[in-house]
Short mmCIF file of C-alpha atoms in Angstrom, two decimals:
data_model
loop_
_atom_site.label_atom_id
_atom_site.label_comp_id
_atom_site.label_asym_id
_atom_site.label_seq_id
_atom_site.Cartn_x
_atom_site.Cartn_y
_atom_site.Cartn_z
CA GLN A 1 -74.03 -75.65 65.80
CA LYS A 2 -72.49 -73.28 63.10
CA GLU A 3 -73.94 -70.01 63.38
CA VAL A 4 -74.04 -70.00 59.40
CA GLU A 5 -74.36 -73.24 57.62
CA GLN A 6 -73.63 -73.82 53.85
CA ASP A 7 -73.24 -76.67 51.56
CA PRO A 8 -69.46 -76.49 50.54
CA GLY A 9 -70.67 -78.63 47.40
CA PRO A 10 -68.95 -78.77 44.74
CA LEU A 11 -71.46 -77.52 42.50
CA SER A 12 -71.10 -77.77 38.82
CA VAL A 13 -73.57 -76.60 35.90
CA PRO A 14 -73.38 -76.01 32.49
CA GLU A 15 -73.39 -72.73 31.01
CA GLY A 16 -76.74 -71.04 30.82
CA ALA A 17 -77.98 -73.02 33.68
CA ILE A 18 -79.22 -71.20 36.79
CA VAL A 19 -77.08 -71.61 39.83
CA SER A 20 -78.91 -71.83 43.32
CA LEU A 21 -77.10 -71.43 46.49
CA ASN A 22 -78.03 -71.18 50.04
CA CYS A 23 -77.24 -70.66 53.78
CA THR A 24 -79.23 -71.02 56.81
CA TYR A 25 -78.70 -69.47 59.96
CA SER A 26 -79.42 -69.48 63.90
CA ASN A 27 -79.08 -66.28 65.41
CA SER A 28 -82.13 -64.41 65.30
CA ALA A 29 -79.90 -61.12 65.85
CA PHE A 30 -78.57 -61.18 62.64
CA GLN A 31 -79.74 -58.13 60.65
CA TYR A 32 -77.73 -57.74 57.33
CA PHE A 33 -77.23 -60.35 54.81
CA MET A 34 -74.39 -60.69 52.24
CA TRP A 35 -73.35 -62.84 49.19
CA TYR A 36 -69.29 -62.55 48.23
CA ARG A 37 -67.74 -64.16 45.36
CA GLN A 38 -64.05 -65.35 45.87
CA TYR A 39 -61.68 -66.42 43.13
CA SER A 40 -58.88 -68.66 43.95
CA ARG A 41 -56.10 -66.77 45.86
CA LYS A 42 -58.14 -63.41 45.69
CA GLY A 43 -60.08 -61.62 48.41
CA PRO A 44 -63.51 -61.88 48.61
CA GLU A 45 -65.84 -59.39 46.27
CA LEU A 46 -68.76 -58.18 47.55
CA LEU A 47 -72.03 -58.94 45.06
CA MET A 48 -74.82 -58.17 47.31
CA TYR A 49 -76.20 -57.02 50.43
CA THR A 50 -79.54 -56.64 52.07
CA TYR A 51 -81.39 -56.12 55.49
CA SER A 52 -84.81 -57.05 54.91
CA SER A 53 -86.80 -60.17 53.61
CA GLY A 54 -87.68 -60.45 50.00
CA ASN A 55 -85.84 -60.43 47.04
CA LYS A 56 -83.23 -58.19 45.62
CA GLU A 57 -82.11 -58.04 42.23
CA ASP A 58 -79.00 -56.86 40.63
CA GLY A 59 -78.20 -57.96 36.69
CA ARG A 60 -77.96 -61.75 36.70
CA PHE A 61 -77.98 -61.83 40.46
CA THR A 62 -80.92 -62.31 42.83
CA ALA A 63 -80.37 -62.35 46.62
CA GLN A 64 -83.44 -63.68 48.50
CA VAL A 65 -84.01 -63.62 52.43
CA ASP A 66 -86.37 -65.36 54.60
CA LYS A 67 -86.16 -64.32 57.86
CA SER A 68 -89.02 -66.28 59.33
CA SER A 69 -87.25 -69.45 58.23
CA LYS A 70 -83.54 -67.97 58.70
CA TYR A 71 -82.74 -69.07 55.02
CA ILE A 72 -80.91 -66.87 52.78
CA SER A 73 -80.24 -67.81 48.83
CA LEU A 74 -78.38 -66.54 45.74
CA PHE A 75 -79.40 -67.16 42.08
CA ILE A 76 -77.26 -66.68 39.43
CA ARG A 77 -79.11 -66.65 36.04
CA ASP A 78 -77.47 -67.38 32.53
CA SER A 79 -74.45 -68.80 34.47
CA GLN A 80 -71.12 -68.15 32.75
CA PRO A 81 -67.57 -69.94 32.72
CA SER A 82 -66.37 -66.55 34.35
CA ASP A 83 -68.66 -67.14 37.21
CA SER A 84 -67.04 -70.02 38.51
CA ALA A 85 -65.82 -69.47 41.84
CA THR A 86 -66.44 -69.89 45.63
CA TYR A 87 -69.43 -68.12 46.75
CA LEU A 88 -69.52 -67.63 50.42
CA CYS A 89 -72.75 -66.28 52.48
CA ALA A 90 -71.97 -63.71 55.30
CA ILE A 91 -74.40 -62.43 58.06
CA CYS A 92 -73.73 -59.26 60.01
CA SER A 93 -74.91 -58.67 63.60
CA ASN A 94 -74.90 -55.24 65.39
CA ASP A 95 -71.28 -55.19 66.29
CA TYR A 96 -70.32 -55.37 62.27
CA LYS A 97 -68.85 -58.76 62.51
CA LEU A 98 -69.51 -61.11 59.87
CA SER A 99 -70.19 -64.88 60.39
CA PHE A 100 -69.15 -66.50 57.26
CA GLY A 101 -70.85 -69.84 55.87
CA ALA A 102 -68.33 -72.37 54.66
CA GLY A 103 -68.30 -71.21 50.96
CA THR A 104 -69.80 -73.21 48.09
CA THR A 105 -67.55 -73.97 45.03
CA VAL A 106 -69.22 -73.48 41.79
CA THR A 107 -67.97 -74.50 38.42
CA VAL A 108 -69.72 -73.27 35.40
CA ARG A 109 -69.05 -75.95 32.37
CA ALA A 110 -68.49 -74.14 28.69
CA GLY B 1 -65.95 -47.16 44.46
CA ALA B 2 -65.13 -49.08 47.70
CA VAL B 3 -61.59 -50.36 46.83
CA VAL B 4 -59.27 -51.80 49.32
CA SER B 5 -55.73 -52.56 48.57
CA GLN B 6 -53.13 -54.80 50.57
CA HIS B 7 -49.42 -54.51 50.45
CA PRO B 8 -47.53 -56.70 49.84
CA SER B 9 -49.65 -59.41 47.99
CA ARG B 10 -46.93 -61.88 48.50
CA VAL B 11 -44.19 -62.41 51.26
CA ILE B 12 -41.63 -65.03 51.92
CA CYS B 13 -39.52 -64.73 55.27
CA LYS B 14 -37.56 -66.49 57.45
CA SER B 15 -38.48 -68.08 60.86
CA GLY B 16 -37.99 -65.36 63.60
CA THR B 17 -38.73 -62.62 61.69
CA SER B 18 -41.21 -59.87 61.64
CA VAL B 19 -43.58 -59.10 58.70
CA LYS B 20 -45.85 -55.93 58.00
CA ILE B 21 -48.93 -55.97 56.03
CA GLU B 22 -50.57 -52.72 54.83
CA CYS B 23 -54.30 -52.16 54.19
CA ARG B 24 -55.46 -49.29 52.74
CA SER B 25 -59.09 -47.92 52.06
CA LEU B 26 -58.26 -46.18 48.66
CA ASP B 27 -61.54 -44.17 48.18
CA PHE B 28 -63.18 -43.89 50.93
CA GLN B 29 -62.70 -43.46 54.99
CA ALA B 30 -62.84 -46.44 56.92
CA THR B 31 -63.25 -46.07 60.83
CA THR B 32 -63.26 -49.78 61.42
CA MET B 33 -61.34 -52.38 59.32
CA PHE B 34 -60.94 -56.05 59.78
CA TRP B 35 -58.18 -58.64 59.69
CA TYR B 36 -58.92 -62.38 58.51
CA ARG B 37 -56.80 -65.32 58.05
CA GLN B 38 -57.85 -67.94 55.59
CA PHE B 39 -56.42 -71.21 55.55
CA PRO B 40 -56.81 -73.42 52.15
CA LYS B 41 -60.27 -74.55 51.07
CA GLN B 42 -61.36 -73.09 54.39
CA SER B 43 -63.85 -69.71 55.14
CA LEU B 44 -62.48 -66.64 56.73
CA MET B 45 -61.59 -66.71 60.12
CA LEU B 46 -61.81 -63.28 61.90
CA MET B 47 -58.74 -62.23 63.78
CA ALA B 48 -59.47 -58.85 65.34
CA THR B 49 -61.26 -55.62 64.81
CA SER B 50 -59.22 -52.53 63.95
CA ASN B 51 -60.33 -48.71 65.11
CA GLU B 52 -58.99 -45.90 64.10
CA GLY B 53 -57.39 -44.39 66.96
CA SER B 54 -57.97 -46.92 69.35
CA LYS B 55 -56.76 -50.34 70.48
CA ALA B 56 -57.83 -53.49 68.46
CA THR B 57 -60.04 -55.93 69.56
CA TYR B 58 -59.06 -59.48 69.26
CA GLU B 59 -60.86 -62.79 68.94
CA GLN B 60 -60.67 -65.46 71.25
CA GLY B 61 -57.50 -67.34 70.68
CA VAL B 62 -55.82 -64.82 68.69
CA GLU B 63 -52.45 -63.75 70.49
CA LYS B 64 -52.76 -59.90 70.75
CA ASP B 65 -48.44 -59.59 71.07
CA LYS B 66 -47.98 -61.58 68.17
CA PHE B 67 -50.66 -60.10 65.73
CA LEU B 68 -50.07 -56.44 66.05
CA ILE B 69 -52.71 -54.14 64.74
CA ASN B 70 -52.27 -50.30 64.30
CA HIS B 71 -55.10 -48.41 62.77
CA ALA B 72 -53.29 -44.87 62.87
CA SER B 73 -55.72 -43.11 60.00
CA LEU B 74 -59.04 -43.59 58.43
CA THR B 75 -57.64 -45.06 55.15
CA LEU B 76 -54.64 -47.37 56.84
CA SER B 77 -54.42 -50.30 59.10
CA THR B 78 -51.45 -52.45 59.64
CA LEU B 79 -50.81 -55.86 60.75
CA THR B 80 -47.38 -57.07 62.01
CA VAL B 81 -46.69 -60.60 62.28
CA THR B 82 -44.12 -60.95 64.92
CA SER B 83 -41.50 -63.24 65.30
CA ALA B 84 -43.03 -65.38 62.48
CA HIS B 85 -43.01 -69.46 62.46
CA PRO B 86 -44.13 -71.95 59.59
CA GLU B 87 -47.31 -72.20 61.36
CA ASP B 88 -48.28 -68.67 60.66
CA SER B 89 -48.03 -69.39 56.97
CA SER B 90 -51.56 -68.42 55.54
CA PHE B 91 -53.68 -66.02 53.48
CA TYR B 92 -54.39 -62.80 55.31
CA ILE B 93 -56.99 -60.61 54.18
CA CYS B 94 -58.47 -56.95 55.51
CA SER B 95 -61.56 -55.56 55.02
CA ALA B 96 -62.91 -52.11 55.67
CA LEU B 97 -66.18 -51.20 56.88
CA GLY B 98 -68.29 -49.34 54.19
CA THR B 99 -69.94 -46.10 54.51
CA ALA B 100 -73.71 -47.96 54.74
CA GLY B 101 -72.53 -48.90 58.18
CA TYR B 102 -72.51 -52.76 57.42
CA GLU B 103 -71.14 -54.01 54.57
CA GLN B 104 -67.11 -54.78 54.53
CA TYR B 105 -65.01 -54.37 51.20
CA PHE B 106 -61.91 -56.80 51.19
CA GLY B 107 -58.41 -56.41 49.91
CA PRO B 108 -56.93 -58.96 47.59
CA GLY B 109 -55.11 -60.69 50.42
CA THR B 110 -51.52 -61.27 51.00
CA ARG B 111 -50.02 -64.83 51.01
CA LEU B 112 -47.45 -65.20 53.91
CA THR B 113 -45.04 -68.25 53.83
CA VAL B 114 -42.81 -68.59 56.54
CA THR B 115 -39.67 -70.97 55.93
#
């Protein structure tokens, strides 16, 4: 079993829709949770990070963590074609190493 | 803030030669940097952890003599692929540990092609 599971998609939505992404993880020692966006042939860009259960909002993005269920989510409201990318969840343990999900490829149709 | 650069962005080299890739944190100091490689349509695979002033720590299965890492300053880490072969062709990405202590900021990546 992988430490972090993420459905690779692909996911295709119309412009303006809400994009819902999620990951599950197995190791309770994970303490920090991140979402990255990666465009083709580019390095990942950090979107959001959090370390506690609950919601964190930043503009159109909301990250949600449920430590009891070992489940994290990212919601993108009012999605735009420019949001088309691969979204990676990443979870950090005490040694600062990141465990990545497989990445979900999202396409927002104009 | 939290910008990481990599140089070169693309490199093509002949089999048997060595290639050096630089990773710089431009607006913050990073005592810890990481090196990853990524194959097409796959997620990032951690190769090694680079700590300023000390030897790098390599992940299982990564040859330390083939992938030489030097972290000589708080803003620069280098990865040298020695005696490169076509199977080393990949997308190499570095990251730097941010000031909060756990978030990583990634460089734009270096695409290495070995012919």
